[in-house]
CSV table of C-alpha atoms in Angstrom, one decimal:
chain,number,residue,atom,x,y,z
W,4,MET,CA,-36.2,7.4,20.2
W,5,GLU,CA,-36.1,10.7,17.7
W,6,GLN,CA,-32.8,11.9,19.8
W,7,ILE,CA,-31.7,8.0,19.1
W,8,ILE,CA,-32.3,8.4,15.4
W,9,ARG,CA,-30.7,11.8,14.9
W,10,THR,CA,-27.4,10.5,17.0
W,11,ILE,CA,-27.6,7.9,14.2
W,12,ILE,CA,-28.3,10.1,11.3
W,13,TYR,CA,-25.1,13.3,12.7
W,14,CYS,CA,-23.2,10.3,13.1
W,15,ASN,CA,-23.3,8.3,10.2
W,16,ALA,CA,-25.2,10.2,7.0
W,17,LEU,CA,-22.3,11.6,6.1
W,18,PRO,CA,-20.3,8.3,6.0
W,19,ILE,CA,-22.8,6.5,4.4
W,20,VAL,CA,-22.7,9.2,1.3
W,21,LEU,CA,-19.2,9.5,1.3
W,22,LEU,CA,-18.5,5.9,0.7
W,23,VAL,CA,-21.5,5.4,-1.9
W,24,ILE,CA,-19.6,8.0,-4.1
W,25,PHE,CA,-16.7,5.5,-4.0
W,26,LEU,CA,-18.3,3.0,-4.9
W,27,VAL,CA,-19.3,4.8,-7.8
W,28,LEU,CA,-15.3,6.3,-8.6
W,29,VAL,CA,-13.9,2.8,-8.1
W,30,ARG,CA,-16.2,1.8,-10.8
W,31,TYR,CA,-15.3,4.1,-13.0
W,32,ASN,CA,-11.9,4.3,-12.4
W,33,PRO,CA,-9.6,3.1,-15.7
W,34,LEU,CA,-6.1,3.3,-13.6
W,35,PHE,CA,-7.0,-0.1,-11.5
W,36,ASN,CA,-7.2,-3.4,-13.2
W,37,ARG,CA,-10.4,-5.9,-12.3
W,38,ARG,CA,-9.0,-7.2,-8.9
W,39,GLN,CA,-7.6,-4.1,-7.8
W,40,SER,CA,-11.9,-2.3,-8.7
W,41,ARG,CA,-13.0,-5.9,-6.5
W,42,LEU,CA,-11.2,-5.8,-3.6
W,43,PHE,CA,-11.8,-1.6,-3.4
W,44,THR,CA,-15.8,-2.5,-3.8
W,45,LEU,CA,-15.4,-5.4,-1.6
W,46,ALA,CA,-13.6,-2.9,0.8
W,47,ALA,CA,-16.7,-0.4,0.8
W,48,CYS,CA,-19.4,-2.6,0.6
W,49,THR,CA,-18.1,-4.5,4.4
W,50,VAL,CA,-17.4,-0.7,5.8
W,51,LEU,CA,-21.1,0.0,4.3
W,52,PHE,CA,-22.1,-3.4,6.4
W,53,MET,CA,-20.6,-3.2,9.5
W,54,ILE,CA,-21.3,1.0,9.7
W,55,PHE,CA,-25.1,-0.7,9.5
W,56,VAL,CA,-24.4,-3.6,11.9
W,57,VAL,CA,-23.1,-0.6,14.8
W,58,ILE,CA,-26.2,1.5,14.1
W,59,PHE,CA,-28.6,-1.5,14.5
W,60,ASP,CA,-26.5,-2.4,17.5
W,61,TYR,CA,-26.4,0.8,19.1
W,62,PHE,CA,-30.5,0.9,18.4
W,63,PHE,CA,-30.8,-2.4,20.4
W,64,THR,CA,-28.5,-1.2,23.5
W,65,TYR,CA,-32.0,0.9,24.6
W,66,PHE,CA,-33.8,-2.7,24.9
W,67,ARG,CA,-33.7,-5.2,27.7
W,68,TYR,CA,-35.2,-8.2,26.4
W,69,GLN,CA,-35.3,-11.2,23.8
W,70,PRO,CA,-34.8,-11.0,21.5
W,71,PHE,CA,-33.2,-7.9,21.1
W,72,VAL,CA,-30.5,-9.6,23.7
W,73,SER,CA,-29.8,-12.2,20.3
W,74,PHE,CA,-29.8,-9.3,18.2
W,75,ARG,CA,-27.1,-7.5,20.6
W,76,THR,CA,-25.0,-11.0,20.3
W,77,ILE,CA,-25.0,-11.2,16.8
W,78,THR,CA,-23.7,-7.5,16.2
W,79,THR,CA,-21.2,-7.5,18.7
W,80,PHE,CA,-19.9,-10.6,17.5
W,81,LEU,CA,-19.8,-9.0,14.2
W,82,ASN,CA,-17.8,-6.2,14.7
W,83,PHE,CA,-15.2,-8.1,16.8
W,84,ALA,CA,-14.4,-10.7,14.5
W,85,PHE,CA,-14.7,-8.7,11.0
W,86,SER,CA,-12.8,-5.5,12.3
W,87,PRO,CA,-9.2,-6.9,10.6
W,88,LEU,CA,-11.0,-7.2,7.4
W,89,ILE,CA,-10.2,-3.7,6.3
W,90,PRO,CA,-6.4,-3.7,6.5
W,91,ILE,CA,-6.5,-8.0,5.2
W,92,PHE,CA,-8.6,-5.6,2.0
W,93,LEU,CA,-6.1,-3.4,1.7
W,94,ASP,CA,-3.2,-5.1,1.8
W,95,LYS,CA,-4.1,-7.7,-0.9
W,96,ILE,CA,-5.1,-4.6,-3.1
W,97,SER,CA,-1.4,-2.7,-3.0
W,98,ASN,CA,0.5,-5.8,-2.6
W,99,GLN,CA,0.2,-8.1,-6.3
W,100,GLU,CA,1.2,-11.4,-4.9
W,101,LYS,CA,-0.3,-14.2,-3.6
W,102,SER,CA,-0.3,-13.8,0.2
W,103,LYS,CA,1.2,-16.9,2.2
W,104,TRP,CA,-2.1,-19.0,3.7
W,105,TYR,CA,-0.6,-18.5,7.3
W,106,ILE,CA,-0.6,-14.9,6.9
W,107,TYR,CA,-4.7,-15.1,8.1
W,108,VAL,CA,-4.0,-17.2,10.4
W,109,PRO,CA,-4.7,-14.6,13.6
W,110,PHE,CA,-7.4,-13.4,11.5
W,111,PHE,CA,-9.2,-17.2,11.6
W,112,ILE,CA,-8.1,-17.6,15.6
W,113,ASN,CA,-10.2,-14.6,16.4
W,114,THR,CA,-13.2,-15.0,14.5
W,115,GLY,CA,-13.2,-18.3,16.4
W,116,LEU,CA,-12.5,-16.9,19.8
W,117,CYS,CA,-15.6,-13.9,18.9
W,118,LEU,CA,-17.7,-17.2,18.0
W,119,LEU,CA,-16.6,-19.3,21.3
W,120,SER,CA,-17.9,-15.9,23.5
W,121,ILE,CA,-21.6,-15.9,22.1
W,122,VAL,CA,-21.3,-18.8,24.6
W,123,ASN,CA,-18.7,-18.1,27.0
W,124,GLY,CA,-17.6,-14.8,27.2
W,125,VAL,CA,-14.4,-15.0,26.4
W,126,ILE,CA,-14.2,-11.5,24.8
W,127,PHE,CA,-17.6,-10.3,25.4
W,128,SER,CA,-20.8,-10.9,27.0
W,129,ILE,CA,-24.1,-9.7,26.0
W,130,GLY,CA,-26.2,-10.2,29.9
W,131,PRO,CA,-29.8,-11.2,29.8
W,132,THR,CA,-30.8,-7.3,30.5
W,133,ASN,CA,-28.6,-7.2,27.5
W,134,GLY,CA,-25.4,-5.1,28.9
W,135,TYR,CA,-22.4,-5.6,27.7
W,136,GLY,CA,-19.6,-7.4,29.3
W,137,ARG,CA,-15.9,-7.5,28.8
W,138,GLY,CA,-14.1,-11.0,28.7
W,139,ILE,CA,-10.8,-11.9,29.9
W,140,LEU,CA,-9.4,-11.9,26.1
W,141,PHE,CA,-10.7,-8.8,25.1
W,142,PHE,CA,-7.5,-7.6,23.2
W,143,VAL,CA,-7.5,-10.0,20.5
W,144,PRO,CA,-9.7,-8.1,18.1
W,145,PHE,CA,-7.8,-5.1,18.7
W,146,MET,CA,-4.3,-6.9,18.8
W,147,THR,CA,-5.7,-8.6,15.5
W,148,THR,CA,-6.1,-5.2,13.5
W,149,LEU,CA,-3.6,-4.0,14.8
W,150,PHE,CA,-0.5,-6.9,13.2
W,151,TYR,CA,-3.1,-6.5,10.1
W,152,ILE,CA,-2.6,-2.5,9.8
W,153,LEU,CA,1.6,-3.0,10.7
W,154,VAL,CA,1.5,-5.3,7.9
W,155,LEU,CA,-0.4,-3.2,5.4
W,156,PHE,CA,2.5,-0.4,6.5
W,157,VAL,CA,5.8,-2.2,5.5
W,158,ARG,CA,5.2,-4.0,3.1
W,159,SER,CA,3.6,-0.6,1.3
W,160,SER,CA,5.9,1.3,2.1
W,161,TYR,CA,8.8,-1.2,0.3
W,162,ARG,CA,6.7,-2.4,-2.2
W,163,TYR,CA,5.3,1.8,-3.1
W,164,LEU,CA,7.0,3.9,-1.2
W,165,ARG,CA,11.0,3.2,-1.3
W,166,SER,CA,12.1,6.8,-0.7
W,167,ARG,CA,8.7,8.5,-1.1
W,168,PHE,CA,8.8,10.6,2.5
W,169,SER,CA,5.6,12.1,2.1
W,170,GLU,CA,3.5,9.0,0.9
W,171,ARG,CA,5.4,7.7,3.6
W,172,ILE,CA,3.3,10.2,6.1
W,173,PHE,CA,0.6,10.4,4.2
W,174,LEU,CA,0.3,6.2,5.3
W,175,MET,CA,1.3,6.9,8.6
W,176,VAL,CA,-1.4,9.3,9.2
W,177,THR,CA,-4.3,7.4,8.3
W,178,ILE,CA,-2.9,4.6,9.9
W,179,CYS,CA,-2.7,6.1,13.2
W,180,LEU,CA,-6.7,7.8,12.9
W,181,LEU,CA,-7.4,4.1,12.7
W,182,ILE,CA,-5.6,3.3,15.4
W,183,GLY,CA,-6.6,6.1,17.3
W,184,SER,CA,-10.6,5.4,17.0
W,185,MET,CA,-9.9,2.0,17.8
W,186,VAL,CA,-8.4,3.4,21.3
W,187,LEU,CA,-11.5,6.2,21.8
W,188,GLU,CA,-14.1,3.4,21.4
W,189,ILE,CA,-12.1,1.4,23.7
W,190,VAL,CA,-10.6,3.4,26.1
W,191,TYR,CA,-13.5,6.0,26.8
W,192,TYR,CA,-16.4,4.0,24.4
W,193,TYR,CA,-16.6,6.5,22.1
W,194,LEU,CA,-19.5,5.3,19.8
W,195,PHE,CA,-19.1,5.0,16.2
W,196,PHE,CA,-15.7,6.0,15.8
W,197,VAL,CA,-14.1,2.6,14.4
W,198,TRP,CA,-15.9,2.4,11.2
W,199,THR,CA,-16.9,5.9,10.5
W,200,THR,CA,-12.6,6.4,10.1
W,201,VAL,CA,-12.5,3.3,8.1
W,202,ALA,CA,-15.4,5.2,6.1
W,203,ILE,CA,-13.2,8.4,5.3
W,204,THR,CA,-9.1,6.7,5.2
W,205,LEU,CA,-10.3,4.3,3.2
W,206,PRO,CA,-10.6,6.3,0.2
W,207,LEU,CA,-7.6,8.2,1.4
W,208,TYR,CA,-5.4,5.2,0.8
W,209,TYR,CA,-7.5,4.7,-2.2
W,210,LEU,CA,-6.8,8.2,-3.3
W,211,LEU,CA,-2.8,7.4,-2.1
W,212,LEU,CA,-3.0,4.4,-4.8
W,213,ASN,CA,-4.2,6.6,-7.7
W,214,ILE,CA,-0.9,8.8,-6.8
W,215,ASN,CA,1.3,6.0,-6.9
W,216,GLN,CA,-1.0,4.2,-9.8
W,217,SER,CA,-0.2,7.8,-12.2
W,218,ILE,CA,4.1,7.7,-11.2
W,219,ILE,CA,4.9,4.5,-11.0
W,220,ASP,CA,5.6,2.5,-14.1
W,221,PRO,CA,3.1,-0.7,-14.6
W,222,LEU,CA,5.4,-3.6,-15.0
W,223,THR,CA,8.9,-3.3,-13.7
W,224,ARG,CA,6.7,-0.8,-10.1
W,225,SER,CA,9.8,1.5,-11.0
W,226,TYR,CA,9.3,4.9,-11.7
W,227,ASN,CA,8.1,6.2,-14.5
W,228,ARG,CA,8.9,9.3,-16.8
W,229,LEU,CA,6.1,11.4,-15.1
W,230,MET,CA,7.8,11.3,-11.7
W,231,TYR,CA,11.4,11.7,-13.0
W,232,ASN,CA,10.3,15.1,-15.0
W,233,LYS,CA,8.7,15.5,-11.8
W,234,ASP,CA,12.1,15.0,-10.2
W,235,ILE,CA,14.4,16.9,-12.3
W,236,GLU,CA,12.1,19.9,-11.3
W,237,ARG,CA,13.6,19.9,-8.1
W,238,ILE,CA,17.0,19.1,-8.6
W,239,ASP,CA,17.9,21.3,-11.4
W,240,GLY,CA,20.0,23.5,-10.8
W,241,LYS,CA,19.0,23.0,-6.8
W,242,LYS,CA,20.5,19.9,-5.5
W,243,LYS,CA,23.9,17.7,-5.8
W,244,CYS,CA,22.8,14.2,-6.2
W,245,ILE,CA,24.5,11.6,-7.9
W,246,VAL,CA,22.6,10.3,-10.9
W,247,ALA,CA,23.7,7.2,-13.7
W,248,LEU,CA,21.9,6.1,-16.9
W,249,LEU,CA,21.5,2.5,-16.9
W,250,ASP,CA,21.0,0.3,-20.1
W,251,ILE,CA,20.8,-3.1,-20.7
W,252,ASN,CA,22.7,-4.9,-23.5
W,253,ASN,CA,21.3,-6.6,-26.3
W,254,PHE,CA,17.9,-6.4,-25.2
W,255,LYS,CA,16.0,-6.8,-28.6
W,256,LEU,CA,18.0,-9.6,-29.5
W,257,VAL,CA,16.1,-11.4,-25.6
W,258,ASN,CA,12.5,-9.6,-27.5
W,259,ASP,CA,13.4,-11.1,-30.7
W,260,ASN,CA,14.5,-14.8,-29.8
W,261,TYR,CA,12.6,-15.4,-26.8
W,262,GLY,CA,9.3,-13.5,-27.6
W,263,HIS,CA,7.8,-10.4,-25.7
W,264,ASP,CA,6.0,-12.1,-22.3
W,265,PHE,CA,9.8,-13.3,-21.9
W,266,GLY,CA,11.2,-10.0,-22.4
W,267,ASP,CA,8.4,-8.2,-19.5
W,268,LYS,CA,9.7,-10.6,-17.4
W,269,TYR,CA,13.4,-9.9,-17.9
W,270,LEU,CA,12.3,-6.4,-17.2
W,271,ILE,CA,11.0,-7.0,-13.9
W,272,ASN,CA,13.5,-8.9,-13.1
W,273,PHE,CA,16.3,-6.8,-13.7
W,274,VAL,CA,14.6,-3.6,-12.0
W,275,SER,CA,14.3,-5.7,-8.9
W,276,LEU,CA,17.7,-6.6,-8.9
W,277,ILE,CA,18.6,-3.1,-9.6
W,278,ASN,CA,16.4,-2.2,-6.3
W,279,HIS,CA,17.8,-4.9,-4.3
W,280,SER,CA,21.3,-3.7,-5.1
W,281,LEU,CA,21.1,-0.1,-3.8
W,282,PRO,CA,20.7,1.5,-0.7
W,283,SER,CA,17.3,2.8,0.2
W,284,THR,CA,18.3,6.8,-0.9
W,285,SER,CA,18.6,5.2,-4.1
W,286,SER,CA,15.4,5.8,-6.6
W,287,ILE,CA,15.4,4.0,-10.2
W,288,TYR,CA,13.0,5.4,-13.4
W,289,ARG,CA,12.2,3.6,-15.9
W,290,ILE,CA,12.9,6.5,-18.9
W,291,GLY,CA,12.9,3.6,-22.3
W,292,GLY,CA,11.8,1.1,-23.3
W,293,ASP,CA,15.1,-1.0,-21.5
W,294,GLU,CA,16.8,2.9,-20.6
W,295,PHE,CA,16.6,3.2,-16.9
W,296,ILE,CA,18.1,6.5,-14.5
W,297,ILE,CA,18.8,6.4,-11.1
W,298,ILE,CA,19.2,9.4,-8.8
W,299,SER,CA,20.7,9.0,-5.9
W,300,LYS,CA,20.7,11.6,-2.5
W,301,THR,CA,23.8,10.3,-1.3
W,302,SER,CA,26.7,12.5,-1.5
W,303,ASP,CA,29.6,9.4,-1.4
W,304,LEU,CA,30.0,8.7,-5.7
W,305,GLU,CA,32.5,5.6,-4.9
W,306,LYS,CA,30.3,4.1,-2.8
W,307,THR,CA,27.3,4.3,-5.4
W,308,ALA,CA,29.5,2.8,-8.1
W,309,ASN,CA,30.2,0.6,-5.8
W,310,HIS,CA,26.8,-0.9,-5.6
W,311,LEU,CA,26.6,-0.4,-9.4
W,312,ALA,CA,29.2,-2.5,-10.0
W,313,PHE,CA,27.9,-5.6,-7.5
W,314,ALA,CA,24.5,-5.1,-9.3
W,315,LYS,CA,26.4,-5.8,-12.8
W,316,LYS,CA,28.1,-9.0,-11.7
W,317,GLU,CA,25.1,-10.2,-9.8
W,318,ALA,CA,23.3,-9.3,-13.0
W,319,LEU,CA,25.8,-11.4,-15.1
W,320,LYS,CA,25.2,-14.5,-12.6
W,321,ASN,CA,21.2,-14.5,-13.5
W,322,ASP,CA,22.3,-13.9,-17.7
W,323,MET,CA,21.9,-10.6,-17.7
W,324,ASP,CA,24.0,-8.0,-18.5
W,325,PHE,CA,23.3,-3.4,-18.5
W,326,SER,CA,25.9,-0.7,-18.8
W,327,TYR,CA,26.0,2.1,-17.3
W,328,GLY,CA,26.9,5.9,-16.4
W,329,ILE,CA,27.5,7.1,-13.0
W,330,ASP,CA,28.8,10.8,-12.1
W,331,MET,CA,27.9,13.5,-9.3
W,332,TYR,CA,25.3,16.3,-10.3
W,333,MET,CA,26.4,20.2,-9.2
W,334,PRO,CA,24.2,22.2,-9.1
W,335,ASN,CA,26.2,25.1,-11.1
W,336,GLN,CA,25.2,22.3,-13.9
W,337,GLU,CA,22.4,22.3,-16.6
W,338,PHE,CA,21.0,19.3,-16.3
W,339,SER,CA,20.2,18.2,-19.1
W,340,GLU,CA,23.5,18.9,-20.9
W,341,PHE,CA,24.7,16.7,-17.6
W,342,ILE,CA,23.2,14.0,-19.1
W,343,LYS,CA,24.4,14.0,-22.3
W,344,HIS,CA,27.8,13.9,-20.4
W,345,ILE,CA,27.0,10.4,-18.5
W,346,ASP,CA,25.0,9.1,-20.9
W,347,GLN,CA,28.6,9.0,-23.1
W,348,LEU,CA,30.1,7.7,-20.5
W,349,MET,CA,27.6,4.5,-20.2
W,350,TYR,CA,28.1,3.9,-24.5
W,351,GLN,CA,32.1,3.9,-23.2
W,352,ASN,CA,31.4,1.6,-20.5
W,353,LYS,CA,28.8,-0.1,-23.4
W,354,LYS,CA,31.9,-0.5,-25.8
W,355,LYS,CA,34.2,-1.3,-22.8
W,356,ASP,CA,31.8,-4.5,-22.7
W,357,LYS,CA,31.6,-5.1,-25.9
W,358,GLU,CA,35.7,-5.3,-26.6
W,359,GLY,CA,35.9,-7.3,-22.9
W,360,LYS,CA,33.7,-10.3,-25.0
């Protein structure tokens, strides 16, 4: 019994302490809204609960009689049924929009099959001597969890990590850790790996979103001026790129005539339109109220200009309008002087737009 307790403490003490500290950090973090903080808290509490479920499951294996057979049936059910919850929580945290109902169908199917397993062992079975067995559909919980991990990766990559290679790698590593821990438990029967790994990766994901919260404009989800300044430091005098300065035409009139709430929606729709019109090699930064800068890693100025011309046509179709100046930045130029140059190009085009009307 002493060896059992020592194993439990060695494997789970650090993750439990880490999660408690994490809950305190979430409670006092001002960067996240109430919904995100609540979901992170719920996710951390779920992981804590599941760590204790796995601890009891491990403890029950050393007793070969009732009621421990029933206890282990419950802990095994919880372990399989709740395994997809964490990627579901993390996806809801990173995705502010309400998810479609059908995204939860795999979770409910998995939970239903786990309930059936208590009777017919289709996923797992606990024998009369407390022995554990795998059913013919044992792979379903693993595949369900993997599905939600992939959903999390795809949606987070598109929404938060557009053109940010380092953050994509960060998220990929954490996902690989989750998948690797599941494989180790399934194939090699290693204990405590999955939920211990989740206890580590949850704060890592929290750190990733904290980084993104500090570099992303909270309204439009474009990069903010802080990120713009950081990227300019890497570019100035070192790298060739295409830069465009965008200014929304008559935005003050939009606010004056329709109110600031409508103006906020206008900005959100504008950035969404620009993002959908440009390739993933381009990043958009909000540097002022209705001023934006695009930096593109490509060297094809004509192609990028065509993308912006297309975006302008699409904007006009949606009762929006903007003017822009665009040119190729060369490393031998002073970036501040180059910005003044494209600013002049933008105002020349703005003047043409007004004369054209």
